Amino acid sequence: MQLFLPSLLLLLAALSPPATSHYSSSTSSPSSSSSVSSSASEWRPARATYYAATNPRDAVGGACGYGDLVKSGYGMATVGLSETLFERGQICGACFELRCVDDLRWCIPGTSIIVTATNFCAPNYGFDLEAGGHCNPPNKHFVLPIEAFEKIAIWKAGNMPVQYRRINCRREGSIRFTIDGGGIFISILITNVAGSGDIAAVKVKGSRTGWLPMGRNWGQNWHINADLKNQALSFEVTASDRSTVTAYNVAPRNWDYGQTFEGKQFETL
């Protein structure tokens, strides 16, 4: 099993706030649906394993581009998904509820965990599906930090049968937009998304431009080639359930690369 991580080490420190320096949001567009569909929320079978930390000083990144998961607000309630579930990164930010099933020796009865998709468990075709190739298609497999795994099962369980379902994400605060890039290349990392959690489309508007569609660079990093310096930036974010929020003047005219700003948030029931 190969987990897409710069390190298999977890940061066990308490949550620290994001580098947010400005807040400005406005109206949101009406959504066609603000909840995960009933079919997506049905319990489905899968399996789960875990990875453990060895050095608490190191932060964990991942294939969704969130960087330090603690500073991004996700903490240990995260999961890496097998290729069948990962959807080439579009699923990043979605929330799942997992529960342990079918093993009375190792399951902790009556428990479940809620985790956010932040990583990718790459296939390993050198191994069979049940002998190291846990994340090979068509397996539906979840790889959890041991801190999350031990909330539903005893660690000795190893590769556990579980059930999972999509649920709405509930977040503290607003959507966060982190600006990166240089020159006319602008990259926006979008985090802390409530509702369906995963993003299907993003548009950006400068104070001297119309709405410009952004492309998915990787995970939840979105990019555009446009000269937007010295302009206040607004964003339109569309989730996978087609709900949309529009956040006006999120970044002020004097924004700079490396800064994080907050905008409108999706409503959740």
Tab-separated table of C-alpha atoms in Angstrom:
chain	number	residue	atom	x	y	z
A	1	MET	CA	0.000	0.000	0.000
A	2	GLN	CA	1.307	3.435	-0.952
A	3	LEU	CA	-0.296	6.463	0.607
A	4	PHE	CA	0.319	9.730	-1.236
A	5	LEU	CA	2.051	11.586	1.601
A	6	PRO	CA	5.288	13.539	1.832
A	7	SER	CA	5.643	11.658	5.091
A	8	LEU	CA	3.638	9.131	7.078
A	9	LEU	CA	4.113	11.312	10.110
A	10	LEU	CA	1.244	13.101	11.792
A	11	LEU	CA	1.151	16.382	13.621
A	12	LEU	CA	-0.433	15.746	17.009
A	13	ALA	CA	-0.452	19.338	18.225
A	14	ALA	CA	-3.635	21.268	18.899
A	15	LEU	CA	-5.388	23.138	16.102
A	16	SER	CA	-3.836	26.459	15.204
A	17	PRO	CA	-5.791	29.160	13.349
A	18	PRO	CA	-5.259	29.709	9.618
A	19	ALA	CA	-3.297	32.704	8.344
A	20	THR	CA	-6.427	34.721	7.703
A	21	SER	CA	-5.994	38.453	7.453
A	22	HIS	CA	-9.230	39.743	5.940
A	23	TYR	CA	-12.912	38.841	5.821
A	24	SER	CA	-15.383	40.118	3.306
A	25	SER	CA	-18.324	38.238	1.884
A	26	SER	CA	-21.679	38.999	0.411
A	27	THR	CA	-24.705	37.314	-1.063
A	28	SER	CA	-24.895	33.678	-2.120
A	29	SER	CA	-26.587	32.252	-5.164
A	30	PRO	CA	-29.605	30.047	-4.479
A	31	SER	CA	-28.714	26.367	-4.539
A	32	SER	CA	-30.537	23.543	-6.237
A	33	SER	CA	-29.620	21.287	-3.330
A	34	SER	CA	-27.663	21.932	-0.142
A	35	SER	CA	-27.456	18.348	1.028
A	36	VAL	CA	-25.899	15.066	-0.015
A	37	SER	CA	-28.420	12.982	-1.976
A	38	SER	CA	-30.206	10.148	-0.199
A	39	SER	CA	-28.608	7.557	-2.489
A	40	ALA	CA	-25.126	8.869	-1.665
A	41	SER	CA	-25.905	8.716	2.068
A	42	GLU	CA	-26.768	5.016	2.077
A	43	TRP	CA	-24.412	2.724	3.993
A	44	ARG	CA	-22.068	0.835	1.663
A	45	PRO	CA	-19.398	-1.847	2.289
A	46	ALA	CA	-15.665	-1.109	2.204
A	47	ARG	CA	-12.489	-1.843	4.148
A	48	ALA	CA	-10.163	0.326	6.218
A	49	THR	CA	-6.582	0.294	7.419
A	50	TYR	CA	-4.485	2.865	9.302
A	51	TYR	CA	-1.082	4.493	9.401
A	52	ALA	CA	0.726	5.645	12.515
A	53	ALA	CA	2.812	8.673	13.434
A	54	THR	CA	6.426	8.446	14.529
A	55	ASN	CA	7.379	12.117	14.803
A	56	PRO	CA	4.737	14.589	16.051
A	57	ARG	CA	6.716	17.611	14.806
A	58	ASP	CA	6.116	16.844	11.133
A	59	ALA	CA	2.966	17.955	9.318
A	60	VAL	CA	1.120	15.835	6.799
A	61	GLY	CA	0.273	17.056	3.325
A	62	GLY	CA	-1.524	14.908	0.802
A	63	ALA	CA	-2.902	14.554	-2.691
A	64	CYS	CA	-5.647	17.150	-2.177
A	65	GLY	CA	-3.138	19.955	-1.653
A	66	TYR	CA	-4.283	21.011	1.815
A	67	GLY	CA	-0.743	21.047	3.205
A	68	ASP	CA	-0.580	21.004	7.000
A	69	LEU	CA	-3.893	19.335	7.854
A	70	VAL	CA	-3.931	20.682	11.395
A	71	LYS	CA	-3.384	24.296	10.337
A	72	SER	CA	-5.976	23.776	7.590
A	73	GLY	CA	-8.482	22.792	10.282
A	74	TYR	CA	-8.893	19.098	9.440
A	75	GLY	CA	-6.738	17.636	12.224
A	76	MET	CA	-6.755	13.846	12.566
A	77	ALA	CA	-10.295	13.429	11.211
A	78	THR	CA	-8.998	12.731	7.699
A	79	VAL	CA	-8.797	9.839	5.263
A	80	GLY	CA	-6.963	8.687	2.151
A	81	LEU	CA	-9.146	7.061	-0.495
A	82	SER	CA	-8.460	4.256	-2.936
A	83	GLU	CA	-8.531	5.006	-6.652
A	84	THR	CA	-12.123	3.787	-7.019
A	85	LEU	CA	-13.298	6.410	-4.512
A	86	PHE	CA	-10.850	9.247	-5.199
A	87	GLU	CA	-12.399	10.440	-8.479
A	88	ARG	CA	-9.083	11.952	-9.623
A	89	GLY	CA	-9.187	14.451	-6.793
A	90	GLN	CA	-12.661	15.891	-7.277
A	91	ILE	CA	-13.791	14.129	-4.087
A	92	CYS	CA	-11.281	16.127	-2.008
A	93	GLY	CA	-13.065	17.866	0.865
A	94	ALA	CA	-16.033	15.489	0.943
A	95	CYS	CA	-17.093	14.034	4.286
A	96	PHE	CA	-17.740	10.387	5.096
A	97	GLU	CA	-19.097	8.581	8.117
A	98	LEU	CA	-17.465	5.198	8.808
A	99	ARG	CA	-18.432	2.418	11.193
A	100	CYS	CA	-16.826	-0.920	11.954
A	101	VAL	CA	-18.873	-4.036	11.132
A	102	ASP	CA	-18.807	-7.832	11.127
A	103	ASP	CA	-15.974	-8.364	13.595
A	104	LEU	CA	-17.021	-8.644	17.218
A	105	ARG	CA	-13.414	-9.173	18.330
A	106	TRP	CA	-12.142	-5.783	17.198
A	107	CYS	CA	-15.077	-3.424	16.562
A	108	ILE	CA	-16.042	-0.886	19.207
A	109	PRO	CA	-19.841	-1.261	19.325
A	110	GLY	CA	-22.093	1.700	18.678
A	111	THR	CA	-19.345	3.977	17.352
A	112	SER	CA	-18.722	5.804	14.095
A	113	ILE	CA	-16.329	8.498	12.878
A	114	ILE	CA	-16.695	11.418	10.497
A	115	VAL	CA	-13.669	12.105	8.298
A	116	THR	CA	-12.752	14.401	5.413
A	117	ALA	CA	-11.173	13.151	2.184
A	118	THR	CA	-7.717	14.743	2.061
A	119	ASN	CA	-5.488	12.128	0.441
A	120	PHE	CA	-5.074	9.375	-2.151
A	121	CYS	CA	-4.064	5.775	-1.541
A	122	ALA	CA	-2.256	4.802	-4.743
A	123	PRO	CA	-2.715	1.348	-6.265
A	124	ASN	CA	0.097	-1.165	-5.911
A	125	TYR	CA	-0.311	-3.582	-8.785
A	126	GLY	CA	2.612	-5.698	-7.610
A	127	PHE	CA	0.296	-7.185	-4.982
A	128	ASP	CA	-3.037	-8.975	-5.100
A	129	LEU	CA	-6.149	-7.199	-3.864
A	130	GLU	CA	-6.028	-8.990	-0.500
A	131	ALA	CA	-2.235	-9.178	-0.129
A	132	GLY	CA	-0.972	-5.603	-0.084
A	133	GLY	CA	-2.970	-4.202	-2.981
A	134	HIS	CA	-5.697	-2.877	-0.711
A	135	CYS	CA	-6.147	0.286	-2.749
A	136	ASN	CA	-6.170	-1.408	-6.168
A	137	PRO	CA	-9.372	-1.102	-8.234
A	138	PRO	CA	-12.114	-2.084	-7.727
A	139	ASN	CA	-11.527	-2.033	-3.972
A	140	LYS	CA	-13.232	0.662	-1.924
A	141	HIS	CA	-10.644	1.327	0.749
A	142	PHE	CA	-10.114	3.991	3.419
A	143	VAL	CA	-6.714	4.702	5.010
A	144	LEU	CA	-7.068	6.471	8.354
A	145	PRO	CA	-4.691	8.012	10.883
A	146	ILE	CA	-4.476	5.570	13.762
A	147	GLU	CA	-6.086	8.211	16.015
A	148	ALA	CA	-9.237	8.025	13.891
A	149	PHE	CA	-9.125	4.251	13.345
A	150	GLU	CA	-9.012	3.578	17.092
A	151	LYS	CA	-12.300	5.409	17.588
A	152	ILE	CA	-14.160	2.566	15.846
A	153	ALA	CA	-11.846	-0.469	16.192
A	154	ILE	CA	-8.915	-1.860	18.151
A	155	TRP	CA	-5.648	-1.295	16.292
A	156	LYS	CA	-4.839	-5.016	16.139
A	157	ALA	CA	-7.735	-5.418	13.717
A	158	GLY	CA	-5.554	-4.281	10.820
A	159	ASN	CA	-7.521	-4.457	7.551
A	160	MET	CA	-11.103	-4.092	8.775
A	161	PRO	CA	-14.467	-4.426	7.031
A	162	VAL	CA	-16.379	-1.166	7.461
A	163	GLN	CA	-19.472	0.563	6.179
A	164	TYR	CA	-19.383	4.137	4.875
A	165	ARG	CA	-21.741	6.834	3.666
A	166	ARG	CA	-21.427	10.382	2.322
A	167	ILE	CA	-22.692	13.054	4.683
A	168	ASN	CA	-22.794	16.830	4.726
A	169	CYS	CA	-19.692	18.559	6.041
A	170	ARG	CA	-20.104	20.940	8.945
A	171	ARG	CA	-17.378	23.558	9.317
A	172	GLU	CA	-16.529	26.300	11.768
A	173	GLY	CA	-16.224	29.627	10.005
A	174	SER	CA	-16.230	30.435	6.314
A	175	ILE	CA	-14.625	29.067	3.153
A	176	ARG	CA	-10.915	29.918	3.004
A	177	PHE	CA	-9.067	31.036	-0.112
A	178	THR	CA	-5.254	30.846	-0.100
A	179	ILE	CA	-3.582	32.711	-2.959
A	180	ASP	CA	-0.377	31.411	-4.549
A	181	GLY	CA	1.424	31.766	-7.853
A	182	GLY	CA	3.420	34.557	-9.450
A	183	GLY	CA	3.103	37.044	-12.283
A	184	ILE	CA	-0.100	36.370	-14.209
A	185	PHE	CA	-0.368	32.802	-12.865
A	186	ILE	CA	-2.707	32.613	-9.872
A	187	SER	CA	-3.444	29.465	-7.867
A	188	ILE	CA	-6.209	29.349	-5.249
A	189	LEU	CA	-6.348	26.629	-2.586
A	190	ILE	CA	-9.918	26.331	-1.297
A	191	THR	CA	-10.450	24.808	2.160
A	192	ASN	CA	-12.996	24.547	4.986
A	193	VAL	CA	-15.930	23.948	2.626
A	194	ALA	CA	-19.242	22.994	4.252
A	195	GLY	CA	-22.160	21.189	2.618
A	196	SER	CA	-21.099	18.556	0.106
A	197	GLY	CA	-17.480	19.595	0.770
A	198	ASP	CA	-16.123	18.844	-2.700
A	199	ILE	CA	-15.939	21.513	-5.396
A	200	ALA	CA	-16.973	21.131	-9.019
A	201	ALA	CA	-16.261	24.608	-10.425
A	202	VAL	CA	-14.716	27.944	-9.427
A	203	LYS	CA	-14.840	31.412	-10.977
A	204	VAL	CA	-12.846	34.495	-9.996
A	205	LYS	CA	-13.642	38.157	-10.653
A	206	GLY	CA	-11.322	41.089	-10.333
A	207	SER	CA	-12.654	44.563	-9.663
A	208	ARG	CA	-11.829	45.399	-13.294
A	209	THR	CA	-12.892	42.106	-14.934
A	210	GLY	CA	-15.937	39.953	-15.445
A	211	TRP	CA	-16.275	36.421	-14.067
A	212	LEU	CA	-13.403	34.194	-15.223
A	213	PRO	CA	-13.582	30.360	-14.951
A	214	MET	CA	-10.678	28.687	-13.152
A	215	GLY	CA	-9.282	25.233	-13.923
A	216	ARG	CA	-8.572	22.475	-11.435
A	217	ASN	CA	-4.802	22.256	-11.071
A	218	TRP	CA	-4.811	19.334	-8.620
A	219	GLY	CA	-6.901	18.396	-5.610
A	220	GLN	CA	-8.593	21.602	-4.478
A	221	ASN	CA	-6.009	23.921	-6.039
A	222	TRP	CA	-7.564	25.994	-8.825
A	223	HIS	CA	-5.635	28.165	-11.268
A	224	ILE	CA	-5.941	30.828	-13.941
A	225	ASN	CA	-3.572	32.836	-16.130
A	226	ALA	CA	-4.769	36.403	-15.681
A	227	ASP	CA	-3.372	39.709	-14.454
A	228	LEU	CA	-5.449	40.321	-11.326
A	229	LYS	CA	-2.922	42.207	-9.225
A	230	ASN	CA	-4.113	45.428	-7.597
A	231	GLN	CA	-7.728	44.305	-7.915
A	232	ALA	CA	-10.147	43.153	-5.230
A	233	LEU	CA	-11.036	39.500	-5.842
A	234	SER	CA	-14.447	37.836	-5.671
A	235	PHE	CA	-15.125	34.101	-6.001
A	236	GLU	CA	-18.017	31.941	-7.143
A	237	VAL	CA	-17.746	28.363	-5.838
A	238	THR	CA	-19.969	25.550	-7.094
A	239	ALA	CA	-20.095	22.286	-5.146
A	240	SER	CA	-20.685	18.805	-6.553
A	241	ASP	CA	-24.373	19.002	-5.577
A	242	ARG	CA	-24.660	22.110	-7.821
A	243	SER	CA	-25.145	24.497	-4.916
A	244	THR	CA	-23.268	27.770	-5.391
A	245	VAL	CA	-22.032	30.558	-3.160
A	246	THR	CA	-20.745	33.888	-4.370
A	247	ALA	CA	-18.338	35.776	-2.129
A	248	TYR	CA	-17.668	39.383	-3.160
A	249	ASN	CA	-14.468	41.305	-2.395
A	250	VAL	CA	-12.930	38.396	-0.501
A	251	ALA	CA	-9.381	39.655	-1.085
A	252	PRO	CA	-8.767	43.419	-0.929
A	253	ARG	CA	-7.005	45.347	-3.668
A	254	ASN	CA	-3.607	45.009	-1.957
A	255	TRP	CA	-3.689	41.184	-1.623
A	256	ASP	CA	-0.417	39.293	-1.968
A	257	TYR	CA	0.686	35.738	-2.666
A	258	GLY	CA	0.712	33.471	0.384
A	259	GLN	CA	-2.216	35.183	2.090
A	260	THR	CA	-5.444	33.468	3.141
A	261	PHE	CA	-8.836	35.171	3.115
A	262	GLU	CA	-12.349	34.108	4.123
A	263	GLY	CA	-15.551	34.379	2.135
A	264	LYS	CA	-19.118	33.139	2.080
A	265	GLN	CA	-19.949	29.631	3.413
A	266	PHE	CA	-22.405	26.999	2.163
A	267	GLU	CA	-25.450	26.583	4.366
A	268	THR	CA	-26.055	23.162	5.911
A	269	LEU	CA	-29.208	21.767	7.421
